[in-house]
XYZ file of C-alpha atoms in Angstrom:
664
model
C -131.341 -6.862 -28.431
C -130.262 -6.914 -32.076
C -132.191 -8.364 -34.997
C -130.096 -11.164 -36.592
C -131.217 -9.966 -40.028
C -129.381 -6.661 -39.442
C -125.956 -8.317 -39.530
C -126.629 -11.475 -41.536
C -123.910 -11.905 -44.197
C -124.849 -12.667 -47.784
C -124.990 -16.408 -48.419
C -122.703 -16.143 -51.413
C -120.039 -14.412 -49.321
C -119.688 -17.357 -46.939
C -117.256 -20.080 -48.103
C -118.117 -23.775 -47.992
C -114.731 -24.763 -46.554
C -113.840 -25.650 -42.931
C -113.340 -22.712 -40.601
C -113.924 -21.034 -37.266
C -116.460 -18.255 -36.658
C -117.013 -15.662 -33.916
C -120.129 -13.756 -32.873
C -119.571 -10.316 -31.285
C -121.873 -8.090 -29.246
C -122.408 -4.329 -29.884
C -119.396 -3.552 -27.667
C -117.079 -5.723 -29.739
C -116.772 -8.520 -27.182
C -116.632 -12.064 -28.517
C -119.646 -13.913 -27.119
C -119.435 -17.202 -29.026
C -116.783 -19.168 -30.914
C -117.625 -22.174 -33.055
C -116.132 -24.303 -35.819
C -117.673 -25.970 -38.841
C -116.749 -28.351 -41.645
C -118.886 -26.183 -43.939
C -119.052 -22.550 -42.832
C -121.899 -21.595 -45.168
C -124.151 -24.403 -43.960
C -123.429 -23.754 -40.279
C -123.828 -19.968 -40.332
C -127.002 -20.079 -42.431
C -128.545 -22.310 -39.764
C -128.351 -19.397 -37.299
C -130.175 -16.949 -39.584
C -132.612 -19.028 -41.670
C -135.255 -19.228 -38.931
C -134.130 -17.488 -35.700
C -137.515 -18.054 -34.057
C -137.031 -21.809 -34.363
C -133.694 -21.872 -32.571
C -133.280 -23.412 -29.147
C -133.529 -20.855 -26.292
C -129.805 -20.473 -25.613
C -128.920 -20.178 -29.298
C -131.781 -17.716 -29.782
C -130.399 -15.553 -26.956
C -126.900 -15.691 -28.456
C -127.830 -14.577 -32.004
C -129.982 -11.748 -30.623
C -127.222 -10.603 -28.246
C -124.731 -10.441 -31.142
C -124.350 -7.625 -33.635
C -121.812 -9.129 -36.050
C -120.273 -12.413 -37.108
C -116.914 -13.093 -38.721
C -115.106 -16.201 -39.824
C -111.641 -17.517 -40.589
C -110.996 -20.144 -43.249
C -108.534 -22.875 -42.258
C -106.872 -25.663 -44.171
C -108.272 -28.654 -42.312
C -110.585 -29.748 -39.535
C -107.561 -30.222 -37.248
C -106.621 -26.567 -37.716
C -110.193 -25.526 -36.923
C -110.057 -27.571 -33.704
C -106.825 -25.850 -32.640
C -108.002 -22.353 -33.570
C -111.345 -22.815 -31.818
C -109.599 -23.828 -28.601
C -107.164 -20.893 -28.865
C -109.974 -18.384 -29.253
C -112.127 -19.852 -26.478
C -109.144 -19.656 -24.134
C -108.315 -16.096 -25.223
C -111.773 -14.503 -25.293
C -113.704 -16.658 -22.764
C -117.027 -16.205 -24.639
C -120.103 -16.126 -22.420
C -122.101 -18.511 -24.645
C -119.391 -21.193 -24.892
C -119.102 -24.083 -22.494
C -116.154 -23.409 -20.175
C -115.180 -26.066 -17.657
C -114.176 -24.675 -14.273
C -112.982 -26.755 -11.348
C -115.510 -27.147 -8.564
C -112.507 -26.784 -6.276
C -108.793 -26.139 -6.701
C -106.585 -29.195 -6.318
C -102.945 -28.924 -5.236
C -100.064 -30.721 -6.924
C -96.845 -32.037 -5.453
C -94.174 -30.179 -7.427
C -90.398 -30.658 -7.678
C -88.535 -27.689 -9.176
C -85.907 -29.629 -11.118
C -84.989 -26.469 -13.021
C -83.323 -24.974 -9.921
C -79.723 -25.606 -8.879
C -81.037 -27.059 -5.609
C -84.432 -28.650 -6.472
C -87.264 -27.942 -4.067
C -90.313 -30.036 -3.157
C -93.464 -28.013 -2.511
C -97.245 -28.018 -2.735
C -98.381 -25.871 -5.655
C -101.591 -24.668 -7.269
C -102.267 -22.589 -10.357
C -100.296 -22.344 -13.572
C -97.459 -24.734 -14.263
C -93.865 -23.564 -14.381
C -91.213 -24.610 -16.827
C -88.636 -27.054 -15.449
C -90.911 -28.256 -12.647
C -92.260 -31.806 -12.383
C -95.801 -32.231 -11.055
C -97.542 -35.148 -9.372
C -101.235 -35.261 -8.601
C -103.663 -33.650 -8.219
C -104.372 -34.631 -4.616
C -106.639 -33.461 -1.839
C -105.031 -30.865 0.434
C -104.744 -33.085 3.515
C -103.425 -36.134 1.675
C -100.739 -34.246 -0.245
C -99.186 -32.658 2.851
C -99.173 -35.951 4.731
C -97.575 -37.638 1.711
C -94.911 -34.942 1.431
C -94.112 -35.048 5.152
C -93.762 -38.829 5.055
C -91.558 -38.958 1.973
C -89.143 -36.284 3.207
C -88.094 -38.790 5.850
C -86.777 -41.123 3.139
C -85.930 -38.585 0.434
C -84.672 -35.491 2.333
C -85.098 -32.991 -0.494
C -85.027 -29.267 0.195
C -88.538 -27.907 0.828
C -87.711 -24.421 2.160
C -88.362 -21.116 0.387
C -85.673 -19.109 -1.376
C -85.497 -16.677 1.549
C -84.920 -19.413 4.130
C -82.298 -20.994 1.848
C -80.354 -17.706 1.547
C -80.412 -17.106 5.301
C -79.114 -20.617 5.961
C -76.321 -20.170 3.419
C -75.368 -16.827 4.938
C -75.388 -18.055 8.548
C -73.896 -21.481 7.898
C -76.665 -23.137 9.924
C -79.478 -25.251 8.414
C -83.136 -24.685 9.193
C -85.170 -26.918 11.514
C -85.813 -29.525 8.793
C -82.071 -29.969 8.425
C -81.701 -30.684 12.139
C -84.500 -33.282 12.193
C -83.139 -35.052 9.070
C -86.034 -34.112 6.784
C -83.660 -32.128 4.578
C -80.178 -33.136 3.416
C -79.089 -29.505 4.024
C -77.277 -28.691 0.766
C -77.332 -25.060 1.953
C -74.499 -25.773 4.424
C -72.665 -28.378 2.360
C -73.810 -31.608 4.012
C -74.359 -32.905 0.491
C -73.164 -31.526 -2.811
C -75.656 -30.049 -5.314
C -75.150 -33.161 -7.473
C -75.952 -35.491 -4.568
C -79.011 -33.408 -3.680
C -80.238 -33.547 -7.285
C -79.880 -37.351 -7.214
C -82.106 -37.450 -4.109
C -84.668 -35.281 -5.908
C -84.543 -37.629 -8.926
C -85.242 -40.575 -6.612
C -88.166 -38.664 -5.117
C -89.609 -38.101 -8.604
C -89.049 -41.741 -9.556
C -90.929 -42.914 -6.468
C -93.809 -40.552 -7.134
C -93.803 -41.681 -10.754
C -94.704 -45.222 -9.700
C -91.293 -46.886 -9.209
C -91.840 -47.545 -5.521
C -90.965 -51.237 -5.679
C -87.267 -50.779 -6.474
C -86.755 -48.342 -3.588
C -88.471 -50.630 -1.082
C -86.370 -53.606 -2.289
C -83.183 -51.542 -2.060
C -83.997 -50.467 1.493
C -84.776 -54.073 2.469
C -81.304 -55.113 1.271
C -79.731 -52.235 3.213
C -81.636 -53.290 6.333
C -80.465 -56.879 5.972
C -76.864 -55.683 5.558
C -77.160 -53.497 8.665
C -78.470 -56.467 10.660
C -75.593 -58.632 9.418
C -73.158 -55.969 10.643
C -75.005 -55.847 13.993
C -75.822 -52.164 13.359
C -79.295 -52.434 14.824
C -79.888 -48.683 15.191
C -79.339 -48.144 11.462
C -81.484 -51.196 10.689
C -84.307 -49.764 12.814
C -84.162 -46.445 10.955
C -84.280 -48.238 7.608
C -87.203 -50.344 8.850
C -89.116 -47.169 9.678
C -88.260 -45.745 6.245
C -89.647 -48.872 4.572
C -92.844 -48.566 6.606
C -93.182 -44.926 5.545
C -92.760 -45.769 1.849
C -95.252 -48.615 2.076
C -97.740 -46.328 3.807
C -97.566 -43.864 0.912
C -97.472 -46.591 -1.734
C -100.426 -48.510 -0.338
C -102.600 -45.436 0.252
C -103.906 -45.821 -3.288
C -105.287 -49.281 -3.897
C -104.484 -51.036 -7.171
C -107.599 -50.754 -9.314
C -106.195 -51.790 -12.710
C -103.165 -53.655 -13.992
C -99.855 -52.074 -13.000
C -98.982 -51.074 -16.577
C -102.177 -49.005 -16.964
C -101.899 -45.246 -17.381
C -105.305 -43.725 -18.101
C -107.595 -40.809 -17.389
C -111.181 -41.956 -16.854
C -113.872 -39.316 -17.458
C -117.554 -39.566 -16.590
C -120.372 -37.083 -16.996
C -123.766 -36.474 -15.437
C -125.975 -33.659 -16.711
C -129.446 -32.176 -16.861
C -130.999 -29.493 -19.051
C -129.030 -26.650 -17.447
C -125.720 -27.963 -16.106
C -123.271 -30.810 -16.441
C -120.900 -32.315 -13.895
C -117.669 -34.026 -14.960
C -115.310 -36.103 -12.851
C -111.989 -37.672 -13.832
C -109.816 -40.253 -12.075
C -106.108 -40.096 -12.962
C -104.808 -43.673 -12.959
C -101.029 -44.117 -13.090
C -99.361 -47.477 -12.651
C -102.769 -49.032 -12.031
C -103.439 -46.789 -9.025
C -105.745 -43.787 -8.688
C -103.248 -40.976 -8.222
C -105.661 -38.070 -8.326
C -109.183 -36.848 -8.962
C -110.633 -33.629 -10.424
C -114.122 -32.300 -10.930
C -115.883 -29.617 -12.979
C -119.389 -28.237 -13.068
C -120.377 -26.298 -16.175
C -123.428 -24.366 -17.317
C -124.755 -25.628 -20.637
C -124.883 -22.178 -22.211
C -124.662 -23.625 -25.711
C -126.861 -26.400 -27.065
C -124.194 -29.096 -27.096
C -124.647 -32.861 -27.276
C -122.692 -35.210 -25.017
C -120.033 -35.926 -27.725
C -119.585 -32.167 -28.205
C -119.302 -31.613 -24.440
C -116.633 -34.300 -24.238
C -114.744 -32.723 -27.126
C -114.730 -29.321 -25.369
C -113.749 -31.015 -22.103
C -110.700 -32.762 -23.572
C -109.692 -29.571 -25.391
C -109.675 -27.542 -22.193
C -108.243 -30.176 -19.827
C -105.274 -31.102 -22.015
C -104.830 -27.796 -23.817
C -104.458 -25.619 -20.718
C -100.706 -26.290 -20.438
C -97.865 -26.513 -22.903
C -96.082 -29.069 -20.706
C -98.176 -32.079 -21.664
C -95.583 -34.795 -22.107
C -96.161 -37.235 -19.288
C -99.407 -35.544 -18.273
C -101.505 -36.949 -21.104
C -101.749 -40.717 -20.595
C -101.783 -43.436 -23.227
C -105.505 -44.053 -22.702
C -108.350 -41.582 -22.302
C -111.572 -43.374 -21.342
C -114.813 -41.481 -21.945
C -118.556 -42.290 -21.717
C -119.097 -41.504 -25.425
C -116.760 -41.000 -28.359
C -116.277 -37.221 -28.780
C -117.119 -35.373 -31.963
C -114.196 -34.790 -34.348
C -112.707 -37.964 -32.901
C -109.900 -38.422 -35.437
C -108.803 -34.778 -35.353
C -108.833 -34.855 -31.543
C -106.641 -37.978 -31.554
C -104.148 -36.290 -33.871
C -104.106 -33.122 -31.748
C -103.617 -34.961 -28.426
C -100.974 -37.178 -29.995
C -99.079 -34.077 -31.071
C -99.273 -32.615 -27.549
C -98.139 -35.865 -25.920
C -95.504 -36.711 -28.498
C -96.873 -40.247 -28.758
C -100.075 -42.062 -29.672
C -103.173 -41.461 -27.541
C -106.153 -43.816 -27.541
C -109.652 -42.424 -26.825
C -112.251 -45.113 -26.285
C -115.345 -46.179 -24.345
C -114.785 -49.113 -21.944
C -117.439 -51.779 -22.469
C -116.693 -54.387 -19.813
C -114.241 -55.401 -17.119
C -112.396 -53.395 -14.476
C -112.213 -50.205 -16.533
C -115.964 -50.151 -17.112
C -116.528 -50.802 -13.396
C -114.201 -47.933 -12.460
C -116.000 -45.625 -14.890
C -119.238 -46.465 -13.093
C -117.621 -45.279 -9.871
C -116.465 -42.070 -11.542
C -120.005 -41.526 -12.863
C -121.414 -41.858 -9.334
C -118.954 -39.187 -8.190
C -120.113 -36.887 -10.988
C -123.761 -37.403 -10.025
C -123.078 -36.629 -6.361
C -120.988 -33.569 -7.295
C -123.846 -32.129 -9.382
C -126.340 -32.661 -6.557
C -124.035 -30.933 -4.064
C -123.396 -28.077 -6.491
C -127.116 -27.460 -7.017
C -127.813 -27.438 -3.285
C -125.080 -24.851 -2.694
C -125.857 -22.783 -5.769
C -129.615 -22.624 -5.290
C -129.336 -20.426 -2.215
C -126.606 -18.290 -3.757
C -128.550 -17.549 -6.964
C -131.722 -16.774 -5.022
C -129.975 -14.287 -2.738
C -128.112 -12.572 -5.574
C -131.258 -12.270 -7.703
C -133.192 -10.888 -4.736
C -130.450 -8.329 -4.012
C -130.301 -7.068 -7.594
C -134.076 -6.885 -7.870
C -134.457 -5.045 -4.545
C -131.789 -2.560 -5.561
C -133.371 -1.915 -8.941
C -136.813 -1.358 -7.396
C -135.536 0.841 -4.544
C -133.620 3.113 -6.922
C -136.447 3.029 -9.494
C -134.077 2.105 -12.318
C -135.565 1.070 -15.682
C -132.806 -1.435 -16.548
C -131.635 -4.633 -14.793
C -128.329 -4.262 -12.948
C -126.222 -6.654 -14.984
C -122.979 -4.775 -14.293
C -122.170 -2.518 -11.326
C -118.947 -0.539 -10.859
C -117.893 0.968 -7.530
C -115.241 3.672 -6.988
C -113.342 4.677 -3.851
C -110.657 7.304 -3.139
C -107.788 6.609 -0.719
C -105.070 8.928 0.622
C -103.373 10.154 3.799
C -103.889 13.885 4.324
C -103.945 14.472 0.577
C -100.732 12.579 -0.229
C -100.382 9.599 -2.599
C -103.984 9.939 -3.764
C -105.286 6.826 -5.522
C -108.647 5.425 -6.578
C -110.035 1.962 -7.174
C -112.663 0.561 -9.497
C -114.240 -2.811 -8.704
C -116.730 -4.583 -10.928
C -119.665 -6.856 -10.150
C -121.503 -8.754 -12.886
C -124.686 -10.658 -12.046
C -123.966 -10.019 -8.371
C -120.505 -11.652 -8.503
C -117.134 -9.857 -8.477
C -115.255 -9.826 -11.784
C -111.690 -9.281 -10.624
C -110.226 -9.298 -14.125
C -111.941 -5.941 -14.682
C -110.724 -4.269 -11.471
C -108.706 -1.100 -12.151
C -106.434 1.265 -10.158
C -105.942 4.995 -10.723
C -103.190 7.348 -9.584
C -104.424 10.924 -9.073
C -102.118 13.929 -9.259
C -102.290 17.685 -9.772
C -105.402 19.725 -9.097
C -107.567 16.586 -9.014
C -105.778 15.457 -5.833
C -106.920 18.477 -3.805
C -110.104 16.868 -2.410
C -112.275 13.777 -2.731
C -114.889 15.346 -5.014
C -112.275 16.577 -7.497
C -110.592 13.162 -7.401
C -113.901 11.377 -8.009
C -114.696 13.680 -10.933
C -111.251 13.027 -12.416
C -111.490 9.250 -12.112
C -114.993 9.010 -13.618
C -113.961 11.339 -16.441
C -110.912 9.228 -17.272
C -112.779 5.934 -17.067
C -115.688 6.971 -19.294
C -113.505 8.906 -21.719
C -111.763 5.595 -22.425
C -115.170 3.966 -22.831
C -116.222 6.552 -25.417
C -112.951 6.130 -27.287
C -113.426 2.360 -27.434
C -117.059 2.795 -28.408
C -116.206 5.172 -31.240
C -113.649 2.747 -32.661
C -114.896 0.963 -35.737
C -116.579 -2.212 -34.556
C -116.277 -5.293 -36.785
C -118.843 -5.928 -39.472
C -120.021 -9.355 -40.476
C -117.534 -10.876 -42.853
C -114.518 -13.034 -43.360
C -111.132 -12.788 -41.714
C -108.810 -15.087 -43.618
C -105.532 -14.680 -41.755
C -105.568 -15.757 -38.074
C -102.411 -13.690 -37.520
C -104.460 -10.561 -38.140
C -106.445 -11.360 -35.019
C -103.515 -11.003 -32.614
C -104.317 -8.363 -29.987
C -102.642 -5.003 -30.463
C -103.021 -1.552 -29.047
C -104.330 -0.311 -32.382
C -107.043 -2.927 -32.527
C -108.048 -2.979 -28.887
C -111.756 -2.521 -29.380
C -111.883 -5.315 -31.926
C -110.003 -7.980 -30.012
C -111.565 -7.297 -26.639
C -108.364 -8.233 -24.812
C -106.748 -4.794 -24.520
C -109.881 -2.636 -24.411
C -109.992 -2.120 -20.665
C -113.063 0.105 -20.531
C -115.065 -1.050 -23.547
C -118.005 -2.422 -21.577
C -120.164 0.148 -19.680
C -121.910 -0.452 -16.330
C -125.602 -0.068 -15.671
C -124.895 1.467 -12.262
C -121.976 3.414 -10.815
C -121.612 3.340 -7.012
C -119.309 5.847 -5.330
C -118.099 5.685 -1.754
C -119.470 8.867 -0.203
C -122.453 11.112 0.140
C -124.091 13.826 -1.930
C -120.891 15.769 -2.887
C -119.195 12.677 -4.333
C -122.382 11.590 -6.127
C -122.860 15.017 -7.696
C -119.224 15.075 -8.815
C -119.603 11.661 -10.474
C -122.885 12.643 -12.144
C -121.306 15.878 -13.404
C -118.437 13.950 -14.966
C -120.872 11.694 -16.866
C -123.002 14.656 -17.962
C -119.957 16.484 -19.307
C -119.137 13.449 -21.441
C -122.708 13.226 -22.728
C -123.428 9.856 -21.086
C -127.053 9.530 -19.994
C -127.589 5.759 -19.829
C -125.393 5.076 -16.762
C -126.978 5.666 -13.334
C -125.057 6.936 -10.291
C -125.603 6.424 -6.559
C -123.469 6.936 -3.472
C -123.297 4.928 -0.272
C -122.452 7.079 2.764
C -120.703 5.269 5.611
C -122.260 7.035 8.621
C -125.842 5.852 8.316
C -125.448 3.644 5.212
C -127.878 5.821 3.299
C -128.006 5.779 -0.512
C -127.705 9.158 -2.257
C -128.924 9.995 -5.758
C -127.670 12.939 -7.864
C -129.274 16.326 -7.103
C -131.453 14.808 -4.381
C -132.078 16.555 -1.075
C -132.891 13.359 0.761
C -131.254 9.928 0.626
C -132.882 6.581 -0.091
C -133.026 4.543 3.099
C -132.870 0.792 2.482
C -134.008 -1.565 5.263
C -131.146 -2.845 7.389
C -132.069 -6.412 6.433
C -132.274 -5.621 2.711
C -130.239 -7.898 0.454
C -129.791 -4.907 -1.843
C -128.117 -2.959 0.965
C -125.910 -5.944 1.779
C -124.819 -6.067 -1.872
C -123.944 -2.358 -1.919
C -122.003 -2.718 1.331
C -120.019 -5.665 -0.005
C -119.166 -3.761 -3.194
C -118.201 -0.636 -1.239
C -116.016 -2.629 1.173
C -114.303 -4.415 -1.717
C -113.561 -1.082 -3.424
C -112.191 0.259 -0.140
C -109.967 -2.794 0.340
C -108.650 -2.579 -3.215
C -107.939 1.161 -2.907
C -106.207 0.797 0.479
C -103.969 -1.971 -0.884
C -102.883 0.164 -3.832
C -102.381 3.210 -1.613
C -100.099 1.275 0.743
C -98.019 0.020 -2.182
C -97.636 3.514 -3.588
C -96.902 5.039 -0.193
C -94.311 2.365 0.566
C -92.456 3.069 -2.669
C -92.574 6.813 -2.029
C -91.148 6.389 1.482
C -88.135 4.377 0.386
C -85.364 6.713 -0.783
C -82.029 5.651 -2.269
C -79.046 7.642 -3.500
C -79.180 5.546 -6.687
C -82.785 6.412 -7.506
C -81.965 9.513 -9.523
C -79.373 7.970 -11.854
C -80.601 8.356 -15.466
C -81.049 4.962 -17.130
C -80.555 2.969 -13.929
C -83.693 0.921 -13.406
C -84.610 -1.389 -10.554
C -83.024 -4.510 -12.080
C -79.680 -2.840 -12.759
C -79.715 -1.134 -9.349
C -80.173 -4.528 -7.706
C -77.401 -5.960 -9.879
C -75.030 -3.217 -8.670
C -75.867 -3.818 -5.016
C -75.583 -7.594 -5.416
C -72.147 -7.249 -7.049
C -70.614 -4.699 -4.647
C -72.572 -5.436 -1.479
C -73.299 -1.877 -0.330
C -73.760 1.673 -1.548
C -70.509 2.687 0.145
C -68.533 0.269 -2.026
C -70.411 1.392 -5.138
C -69.462 4.996 -4.448
C -65.842 4.039 -3.907
C -65.654 2.124 -7.212
C -64.400 3.628 -10.456
C -66.423 3.651 -13.665
C -64.423 0.740 -15.094
C -65.002 -1.273 -11.916
C -68.742 -0.593 -12.071
C -68.937 -2.203 -15.523
C -68.165 -5.570 -13.893
C -71.763 -5.645 -12.604
C -74.304 -7.305 -14.852
C -76.004 -4.930 -17.293
C -73.813 -1.895 -16.475
C -72.131 -0.427 -19.551
C -69.474 2.288 -19.722
C -71.972 5.128 -20.300
C -74.214 4.029 -17.426
C -71.187 3.557 -15.153
C -70.089 7.121 -15.876
C -73.620 8.348 -15.091
C -73.556 6.509 -11.725
C -70.158 7.984 -10.809
C -71.260 11.476 -11.826
C -74.528 11.246 -9.902
C -72.912 9.953 -6.701
C -70.129 12.529 -6.884
C -72.683 15.305 -7.254
C -74.638 14.121 -4.243
C -72.195 16.031 -2.007
C -69.830 15.070 0.745
C -72.632 15.088 3.282
C -74.277 12.168 1.520
C -71.184 10.001 1.384
C -72.091 6.376 2.012
C -75.712 7.380 2.568
C -77.870 4.286 2.703
C -81.493 3.918 1.641
C -83.875 4.710 4.477
C -87.472 3.682 5.046
C -88.949 6.989 6.193
C -91.806 5.297 8.042
C -89.793 3.003 10.305
C -86.359 4.593 10.117
C -84.931 1.257 8.990
C -81.624 1.499 7.083
C -81.905 -0.569 3.921
C -79.315 -2.087 1.611
C -79.983 0.422 -1.167
């Protein structure tokens, strides 16, 4: 734990202008990002009397080893830069809102030639329109119902290609839940019009479609076409079922997001109702640890930054009104920022009376219940994880708490395609962003102990290189462009330095030979503050370096359960990588050895000519008709195929495991 006085900048060096500052730990990782109207006043508050700081702030300044700042031109720029850095570095002492569950969206891929309706989660894609979020059950029922009236394609790209090739639609086409553009029942333009109607209905224009169908039903009755009238009647009932599922809670011209918050000293729960056209179209929830000493206005500011800043496609997603329990800090700058994202004015206010205030009360009740449920679930989880880490530390007689554990496993088949995996656990939870894969070749691939020695040597050699890089000193960084991650500045940015943070404990899958190999690798690198153990599969005993007898943990020990889970995760990760590598090695193509012909251009050749036989029969000038194939590359393809020999004429690609003849 560092002394704040050791890296405190001189008061006169700190400007009095607005800016954004970052605290870093001894490994160069950004642990806190903040902004200030007056940098000198704000930064001096951290160092003037560290003992008087609140507990979380005290822990932050003692965990840091340097501080740096960037001067900006206005408070709006500081708001934008702070959000950018929080999103990039994910500092451990900043409030980060994470969903208490993942909510699906109903998405229409209008950017495709034949738009597709599907249920989607995760990052948003360009050219796709989103509606929601919804609960999983409700969204699939809604989609199934609407496809009856708006038969938009909902199949995957693979199913679409098979239908186009065979000339027969899939099942949805036969039961009239798809207009089957794949076989020409409708033109692409007609199908796009159906997709536009689907989006219009989901956007709140349900009334005009119901009225249009009612007129069509009346016309069918007048023509005595009762079968068609009955179908239209059922379509109207389906639309009304979807439309009436969400009760009208506000006036029909109201588009608003209503946020409410419930918190205690340690955590805060946030809920939001998305109201569109006066109806509640979706709901989301977050639970966040209050790792920084933030007031409610500051929490709301961070919340709005992260909710609306997470996507670039914000037009139509940010409503006209944002209703909050308290006006956020930097209110005017936040309004300007959100207005720029939306492309129109945004109003942030606190409802005082009426229907909006009543709805906010409902949202607040949801937030309170969500926090209670979260604490009930989390209490048991934290207790078990803490018990496991403590038991493991005591059983292995380690002097340091096990904040970070790394586990390594080797995978191969009779010495071929040797790979290794590294999985990471921090505070008893997996940190998948830090997982790594290793390919092992040469002498290191001869046996498991040599492979383990090679992997540990490579991993910790990178760590020493990152550690020896010049870490930032306290001071000013004036140009935000200088902070862009680069390979030359990996240790400073923390985004490219893959091995900059060392573990407290290394776990290897195996017994005494593997443990000794790992310990030897660390000793050769001069690392003496990382402890090594091995978990042998046969009796689940724990081996220490240079020990004649293993440590036997009780079968009911939470520490043993933790080691087993880490070992199994490393094994899974290694097996997955090994299968990928083995699969690539077992697929052989006559085009693989062509210099300069990568996977994309190889696929372009096959797509253009249809088979390897036709490619071999083509001249160099004919090959240039394929996308991305120039004259020089075409000559290389002709030369390579001609040199393959007459015995390989028209030789297809073969999967050596199954014997399957592939396209290329």
